[in-house]
GROMACS .gro file of C-alpha atoms in nm:
model
  319
    1MET     CA    1   0.863  -1.959  -2.288
    2ILE     CA    2   0.527  -2.105  -2.394
    3PHE     CA    3   0.214  -2.047  -2.185
    4ASN     CA    4  -0.128  -2.211  -2.175
    5GLU     CA    5  -0.399  -1.945  -2.181
    6LEU     CA    6  -0.727  -2.022  -2.003
    7THR     CA    7  -1.023  -1.793  -2.070
    8ILE     CA    8  -1.321  -1.839  -1.837
    9HIS     CA    9  -1.660  -1.697  -1.938
   10THR     CA   10  -1.858  -1.559  -1.645
   11THR     CA   11  -2.039  -1.247  -1.519
   12THR     CA   12  -1.931  -0.943  -1.318
   13ALA     CA   13  -2.041  -1.107  -0.992
   14GLY     CA   14  -1.906  -1.445  -1.102
   15SER     CA   15  -1.562  -1.299  -1.174
   16GLU     CA   16  -1.513  -1.250  -0.800
   17VAL     CA   17  -1.570  -1.622  -0.740
   18VAL     CA   18  -1.345  -1.720  -1.031
   19SER     CA   19  -1.076  -1.485  -0.899
   20GLY     CA   20  -1.100  -1.665  -0.566
   21ILE     CA   21  -1.034  -1.998  -0.738
   22LEU     CA   22  -0.722  -1.850  -0.900
   23PHE     CA   23  -0.600  -1.705  -0.569
   24ASN     CA   24  -0.643  -2.047  -0.409
   25GLU     CA   25  -0.404  -2.186  -0.671
   26GLY     CA   26  -0.147  -1.919  -0.586
   27ILE     CA   27  -0.221  -1.712  -0.898
   28THR     CA   28  -0.233  -1.334  -0.853
   29CYS     CA   29  -0.160  -1.219  -1.210
   30PHE     CA   30  -0.462  -1.246  -1.439
   31SER     CA   31  -0.693  -1.015  -1.633
   32VAL     CA   32  -1.065  -0.954  -1.599
   33ASP     CA   33  -1.221  -0.821  -1.920
   34ASP     CA   34  -1.561  -0.674  -1.834
   35PRO     CA   35  -1.742  -0.517  -2.134
   36GLN     CA   36  -1.925  -0.278  -1.904
   37ASP     CA   37  -1.594  -0.134  -1.783
   38LEU     CA   38  -1.496  -0.062  -2.143
   39ALA     CA   39  -1.834   0.093  -2.218
   40ASP     CA   40  -1.791   0.321  -1.917
   41LEU     CA   41  -1.446   0.422  -2.040
   42LEU     CA   42  -1.575   0.511  -2.385
   43GLU     CA   43  -1.826   0.749  -2.230
   44ASN     CA   44  -1.546   0.936  -2.057
   45GLN     CA   45  -1.398   1.235  -2.233
   46TYR     CA   46  -1.045   1.145  -2.122
   47VAL     CA   47  -1.036   0.825  -2.325
   48PRO     CA   48  -1.050   0.873  -2.703
   49VAL     CA   49  -1.282   0.637  -2.893
   50ASP     CA   50  -1.001   0.486  -3.099
   51TYR     CA   51  -0.791   0.408  -2.794
   52ILE     CA   52  -0.965   0.074  -2.727
   53GLU     CA   53  -0.914  -0.197  -2.983
   54GLU     CA   54  -1.224  -0.291  -3.178
   55GLY     CA   55  -1.197  -0.658  -3.081
   56LEU     CA   56  -1.254  -0.573  -2.717
   57LEU     CA   57  -1.599  -0.423  -2.779
   58ARG     CA   58  -1.781  -0.752  -2.770
   59GLU     CA   59  -2.156  -0.786  -2.787
   60ASP     CA   60  -2.192  -1.116  -2.598
   61GLY     CA   61  -2.172  -0.942  -2.260
   62ASP     CA   62  -1.958  -1.214  -2.101
   63VAL     CA   63  -1.692  -1.118  -1.850
   64LEU     CA   64  -1.370  -1.296  -1.949
   65VAL     CA   65  -1.118  -1.397  -1.685
   66ARG     CA   66  -0.784  -1.480  -1.851
   67VAL     CA   67  -0.491  -1.653  -1.688
   68TYR     CA   68  -0.158  -1.767  -1.833
   69LEU     CA   69   0.002  -2.085  -1.700
   70ALA     CA   70   0.355  -2.205  -1.771
   71GLN     CA   71   0.387  -2.535  -1.958
   72ASN     CA   72   0.559  -2.709  -1.668
   73GLU     CA   73   0.462  -2.928  -1.372
   74GLN     CA   74   0.350  -2.632  -1.160
   75GLY     CA   75   0.136  -2.497  -1.444
   76LYS     CA   76  -0.019  -2.839  -1.493
   77ILE     CA   77  -0.111  -2.864  -1.123
   78GLN     CA   78  -0.255  -2.511  -1.126
   79GLN     CA   79  -0.461  -2.585  -1.437
   80GLU     CA   80  -0.602  -2.901  -1.281
   81GLY     CA   81  -0.692  -2.706  -0.967
   82ILE     CA   82  -0.864  -2.431  -1.167
   83LEU     CA   83  -1.068  -2.675  -1.372
   84ALA     CA   84  -1.169  -2.867  -1.061
   85GLY     CA   85  -1.278  -2.542  -0.897
   86ILE     CA   86  -1.482  -2.440  -1.202
   87GLU     CA   87  -1.653  -2.780  -1.214
   88ARG     CA   88  -1.731  -2.752  -0.844
   89ILE     CA   89  -1.912  -2.420  -0.878
   90LYS     CA   90  -2.078  -2.532  -1.202
   91ALA     CA   91  -2.237  -2.816  -1.007
   92GLU     CA   92  -2.400  -2.560  -0.778
   93ASN     CA   93  -2.607  -2.433  -1.075
   94HIS     CA   94  -2.579  -2.061  -1.001
   95ASP     CA   95  -2.730  -1.882  -1.303
   96TRP     CA   96  -2.579  -1.553  -1.190
   97MET     CA   97  -2.230  -1.689  -1.261
   98GLY     CA   98  -2.287  -1.732  -1.635
   99SER     CA   99  -2.181  -2.027  -1.847
  100LEU     CA  100  -1.837  -2.080  -1.684
  101GLU     CA  101  -1.717  -2.210  -2.020
  102VAL     CA  102  -1.338  -2.250  -2.034
  103GLU     CA  103  -1.142  -2.188  -2.356
  104PHE     CA  104  -0.785  -2.307  -2.408
  105SER     CA  105  -0.508  -2.168  -2.629
  106VAL     CA  106  -0.129  -2.157  -2.639
  107ASN     CA  107   0.068  -1.831  -2.632
  108ASP     CA  108   0.430  -1.736  -2.666
  109GLU     CA  109   0.565  -1.529  -2.375
  110LYS     CA  110   0.642  -1.238  -2.608
  111ASP     CA  111   0.280  -1.226  -2.726
  112TRP     CA  112   0.149  -1.253  -2.368
  113GLU     CA  113   0.365  -0.966  -2.247
  114ASN     CA  114   0.206  -0.738  -2.507
  115ASN     CA  115  -0.149  -0.874  -2.524
  116TRP     CA  116  -0.241  -0.831  -2.158
  117LYS     CA  117  -0.174  -0.458  -2.182
  118GLN     CA  118  -0.483  -0.401  -2.396
  119TYR     CA  119  -0.703  -0.438  -2.088
  120PHE     CA  120  -0.554  -0.139  -1.905
  121HIS     CA  121  -0.622   0.220  -2.008
  122PRO     CA  122  -0.593   0.571  -1.861
  123LEU     CA  123  -0.864   0.607  -1.599
  124PRO     CA  124  -0.987   0.939  -1.455
  125ILE     CA  125  -1.093   0.918  -1.091
  126GLY     CA  126  -1.267   1.194  -0.899
  127GLU     CA  127  -1.185   1.550  -0.992
  128SER     CA  128  -0.809   1.519  -0.947
  129PHE     CA  129  -0.661   1.190  -1.067
  130LEU     CA  130  -0.577   1.033  -1.401
  131VAL     CA  131  -0.444   0.682  -1.335
  132VAL     CA  132  -0.214   0.582  -1.620
  133PRO     CA  133  -0.050   0.242  -1.692
  134SER     CA  134   0.327   0.262  -1.673
  135TRP     CA  135   0.390   0.217  -2.048
  136GLU     CA  136   0.175   0.519  -2.139
  137LYS     CA  137   0.285   0.881  -2.111
  138ALA     CA  138  -0.039   1.072  -2.066
  139GLU     CA  139  -0.055   1.437  -1.973
  140ASP     CA  140  -0.354   1.633  -1.850
  141GLU     CA  141  -0.316   1.987  -1.726
  142ASN     CA  142  -0.639   1.955  -1.526
  143ARG     CA  143  -0.551   1.630  -1.345
  144VAL     CA  144  -0.274   1.475  -1.140
  145VAL     CA  145  -0.122   1.187  -1.337
  146LEU     CA  146  -0.075   0.879  -1.119
  147GLU     CA  147   0.146   0.625  -1.296
  148ILE     CA  148   0.092   0.264  -1.186
  149ASP     CA  149   0.230  -0.064  -1.317
  150PRO     CA  150  -0.075  -0.292  -1.346
  151ALA     CA  151   0.134  -0.604  -1.407
  152SER     CA  152   0.130  -0.659  -1.032
  153SER     CA  153  -0.251  -0.705  -1.008
  154PHE     CA  154  -0.230  -0.542  -0.664
  155GLY     CA  155  -0.422  -0.225  -0.746
  156THR     CA  156  -0.466  -0.026  -1.065
  157GLY     CA  157  -0.764   0.195  -0.984
  158ARG     CA  158  -1.001  -0.017  -1.190
  159HIS     CA  159  -1.148  -0.205  -0.896
  160GLU     CA  160  -1.441  -0.030  -0.731
  161THR     CA  161  -1.280  -0.022  -0.387
  162THR     CA  162  -0.961   0.142  -0.513
  163TYR     CA  163  -1.171   0.390  -0.710
  164LEU     CA  164  -1.379   0.477  -0.403
  165CYS     CA  165  -1.069   0.512  -0.186
  166LEU     CA  166  -0.898   0.749  -0.429
  167GLU     CA  167  -1.213   0.960  -0.431
  168ALA     CA  168  -1.198   0.961  -0.051
  169VAL     CA  169  -0.831   1.063  -0.054
  170GLU     CA  170  -0.919   1.358  -0.274
  171LYS     CA  171  -1.217   1.454  -0.055
  172LEU     CA  172  -1.012   1.447   0.266
  173SER     CA  173  -0.754   1.698   0.136
  174PRO     CA  174  -0.431   1.520   0.237
  175GLU     CA  175  -0.207   1.829   0.211
  176ASN     CA  176   0.055   1.835   0.490
  177LYS     CA  177  -0.098   1.532   0.663
  178ASP     CA  178   0.061   1.211   0.788
  179ILE     CA  179  -0.109   0.906   0.638
  180LEU     CA  180  -0.114   0.532   0.706
  181ASP     CA  181  -0.196   0.310   0.407
  182MET     CA  182  -0.264  -0.032   0.559
  183GLY     CA  183  -0.272  -0.308   0.298
  184CYS     CA  184  -0.112  -0.082   0.039
  185GLY     CA  185  -0.087  -0.329  -0.252
  186SER     CA  186   0.056  -0.138  -0.548
  187GLY     CA  187   0.082   0.175  -0.333
  188ILE     CA  188  -0.176   0.356  -0.543
  189LEU     CA  189  -0.361   0.518  -0.252
  190GLY     CA  190  -0.055   0.642  -0.068
  191ILE     CA  191   0.100   0.764  -0.391
  192GLY     CA  192  -0.221   0.947  -0.477
  193ALA     CA  193  -0.213   1.117  -0.137
  194ALA     CA  194   0.153   1.212  -0.186
  195LEU     CA  195   0.078   1.365  -0.526
  196LEU     CA  196  -0.191   1.577  -0.359
  197GLY     CA  197   0.060   1.712  -0.108
  198ALA     CA  198   0.060   1.469   0.185
  199LYS     CA  199   0.344   1.525   0.430
  200HIS     CA  200   0.438   1.159   0.477
  201ILE     CA  201   0.291   0.815   0.410
  202ASP     CA  202   0.360   0.489   0.592
  203ALA     CA  203   0.252   0.213   0.352
  204VAL     CA  204   0.216  -0.142   0.486
  205ASP     CA  205   0.152  -0.476   0.321
  206ILE     CA  206   0.181  -0.837   0.433
  207ASP     CA  207   0.308  -0.943   0.088
  208MET     CA  208   0.676  -0.893   0.001
  209VAL     CA  209   0.604  -0.863  -0.371
  210ALA     CA  210   0.338  -0.598  -0.312
  211SER     CA  211   0.574  -0.404  -0.086
  212ARG     CA  212   0.846  -0.406  -0.352
  213ILE     CA  213   0.603  -0.298  -0.622
  214ALA     CA  214   0.472  -0.016  -0.402
  215GLU     CA  215   0.828   0.111  -0.364
  216GLU     CA  216   0.883   0.091  -0.740
  217ASN     CA  217   0.559   0.277  -0.811
  218ALA     CA  218   0.654   0.546  -0.559
  219GLU     CA  219   0.981   0.592  -0.749
  220LYS     CA  220   0.794   0.613  -1.081
  221ASN     CA  221   0.580   0.894  -0.942
  222ASN     CA  222   0.872   1.078  -0.779
  223VAL     CA  223   0.725   1.053  -0.429
  224ALA     CA  224   0.961   0.794  -0.277
  225ASP     CA  225   1.097   1.061  -0.041
  226LYS     CA  226   0.750   1.097   0.112
  227MET     CA  227   0.665   0.729   0.141
  228ASP     CA  228   0.809   0.454   0.360
  229VAL     CA  229   0.699   0.100   0.270
  230PHE     CA  230   0.690  -0.175   0.533
  231CYS     CA  231   0.630  -0.548   0.495
  232GLY     CA  232   0.478  -0.733   0.789
  233ASN     CA  233   0.166  -0.851   0.969
  234VAL     CA  234   0.041  -0.622   1.245
  235LEU     CA  235  -0.207  -0.887   1.360
  236SER     CA  236   0.056  -1.151   1.436
  237ASP     CA  237   0.356  -0.935   1.529
  238LYS     CA  238   0.301  -0.723   1.841
  239ASP     CA  239   0.619  -0.520   1.791
  240PHE     CA  240   0.510  -0.440   1.437
  241TRP     CA  241   0.164  -0.342   1.567
  242ASP     CA  242   0.321  -0.118   1.833
  243SER     CA  243   0.546   0.055   1.579
  244PHE     CA  244   0.233   0.209   1.425
  245ALA     CA  245   0.019   0.230   1.740
  246ASN     CA  246   0.276   0.470   1.885
  247LYS     CA  247   0.241   0.713   1.593
  248LYS     CA  248  -0.038   0.955   1.500
  249TYR     CA  249  -0.195   0.985   1.156
  250GLN     CA  250  -0.447   1.235   1.026
  251ILE     CA  251  -0.573   0.988   0.762
  252ILE     CA  252  -0.575   0.607   0.771
  253LEU     CA  253  -0.655   0.412   0.454
  254ALA     CA  254  -0.761   0.049   0.495
  255ASN     CA  255  -0.862  -0.106   0.164
  256ILE     CA  256  -0.850  -0.468   0.279
  257VAL     CA  257  -1.143  -0.700   0.364
  258ALA     CA  258  -1.417  -0.678   0.626
  259ASP     CA  259  -1.280  -0.924   0.882
  260ILE     CA  260  -0.926  -0.785   0.876
  261ILE     CA  261  -1.055  -0.429   0.905
  262SER     CA  262  -1.255  -0.533   1.211
  263ASP     CA  263  -0.949  -0.695   1.371
  264MET     CA  264  -0.738  -0.384   1.304
  265LEU     CA  265  -0.981  -0.129   1.448
  266PRO     CA  266  -0.811  -0.121   1.792
  267LEU     CA  267  -0.486  -0.032   1.616
  268PHE     CA  268  -0.657   0.238   1.412
  269ASP     CA  269  -0.816   0.375   1.729
  270ALA     CA  270  -0.471   0.400   1.886
  271CYS     CA  271  -0.296   0.575   1.599
  272LEU     CA  272  -0.569   0.792   1.443
  273ASP     CA  273  -0.544   1.158   1.540
  274LYS     CA  274  -0.842   1.282   1.743
  275ASP     CA  275  -0.962   1.488   1.445
  276GLY     CA  276  -0.846   1.236   1.184
  277ARG     CA  277  -1.038   1.023   0.938
  278LEU     CA  278  -1.038   0.649   0.877
  279VAL     CA  279  -1.129   0.517   0.530
  280CYS     CA  280  -1.242   0.154   0.526
  281SER     CA  281  -1.298  -0.030   0.199
  282GLY     CA  282  -1.255  -0.368   0.033
  283ILE     CA  283  -1.601  -0.436   0.175
  284ILE     CA  284  -1.859  -0.619  -0.032
  285SER     CA  285  -2.219  -0.507   0.030
  286PRO     CA  286  -2.334  -0.817   0.226
  287ARG     CA  287  -2.056  -0.744   0.479
  288LYS     CA  288  -2.142  -0.377   0.520
  289GLU     CA  289  -2.348  -0.420   0.838
  290PHE     CA  290  -2.076  -0.632   0.997
  291VAL     CA  291  -1.822  -0.353   0.944
  292LEU     CA  292  -2.062  -0.083   1.061
  293GLU     CA  293  -2.128  -0.276   1.382
  294SER     CA  294  -1.754  -0.324   1.435
  295LEU     CA  295  -1.692   0.047   1.387
  296GLU     CA  296  -1.964   0.133   1.638
  297ARG     CA  297  -1.829  -0.117   1.890
  298ASN     CA  298  -1.477   0.028   1.860
  299GLY     CA  299  -1.579   0.390   1.906
  300PHE     CA  300  -1.598   0.513   1.547
  301GLU     CA  301  -1.870   0.726   1.390
  302VAL     CA  302  -1.959   0.711   1.020
  303VAL     CA  303  -1.907   1.039   0.835
  304GLU     CA  304  -1.987   0.915   0.485
  305LEU     CA  305  -2.070   0.584   0.318
  306LYS     CA  306  -2.041   0.531  -0.057
  307GLU     CA  307  -2.123   0.226  -0.269
  308LYS     CA  308  -2.021   0.130  -0.622
  309ASN     CA  309  -2.132  -0.194  -0.790
  310ASP     CA  310  -2.188  -0.381  -0.462
  311TRP     CA  311  -1.867  -0.255  -0.302
  312VAL     CA  312  -1.856  -0.018  -0.007
  313ALA     CA  313  -1.624   0.253   0.125
  314ILE     CA  314  -1.679   0.413   0.465
  315ILE     CA  315  -1.524   0.735   0.593
  316CYS     CA  316  -1.539   0.759   0.971
  317LYS     CA  317  -1.398   0.944   1.271
  318LYS     CA  318  -1.357   0.889   1.642
  319LYS     CA  319  -1.664   0.961   1.853
   0.00000   0.00000   0.00000
């Protein structure tokens, strides 16, 4: 199958806006090539210098958002929607979003299946984890290897919020604890907890594809026996809400978005053990105060707050 490749030139901050345009067109599989991410990887002792292809070490500094669209009617409609969205934000003249130049090319499916992999590399997180793409077989006697299939775009460890949450999982010592991973995506957080000895994980996502991928990733990491994956919406389904409210968890992981976290706090209050910890992330810095106020209003006390590149993770407990 032949695909149209669109490459959008932007900045780190602008890539979030461009990603939103893609999501609005129903596109969840795309790559974000940020030169700063690659520079950070090269400084890390776990990634050899020759592991990253020379062509990726660009000097222009642009963040490149790449998306592949099928050459059919749906792809045509999506492309028109993307271009209209780009023109709309261009008209707002935000310098911080970069040029927003769009490049076009045509790719064969076979080439696409191989080319996108160059943007994913083994990534050490915290003191414990080495997140490895599923086609690599990395070993590290000093780290727990967490194998994730990034093709899903639901969580690979590269996003700041996932990174911060995995650090929090490590810090909270999940050994022999029951854990709720709300908005699990690829399952990376729950799987990480399982690899560090968690007793059991309930992983929940509203998206059927994400739920399936989380199950597959649990199998890849040999922790499927510790992890139950559920698909549903606790905010619209009372029975689904109650199925978790009637349990007790020592750790709750909520890497979602600020408004949804706020709406779910009564559920978390019901099912968090009295000495447990709640990890909230997926929060961009301008929404930090909103979440902090919601936590206070719902009877939670902040234990630790960490920020990384304008993203926030909050560890809290019941008052």
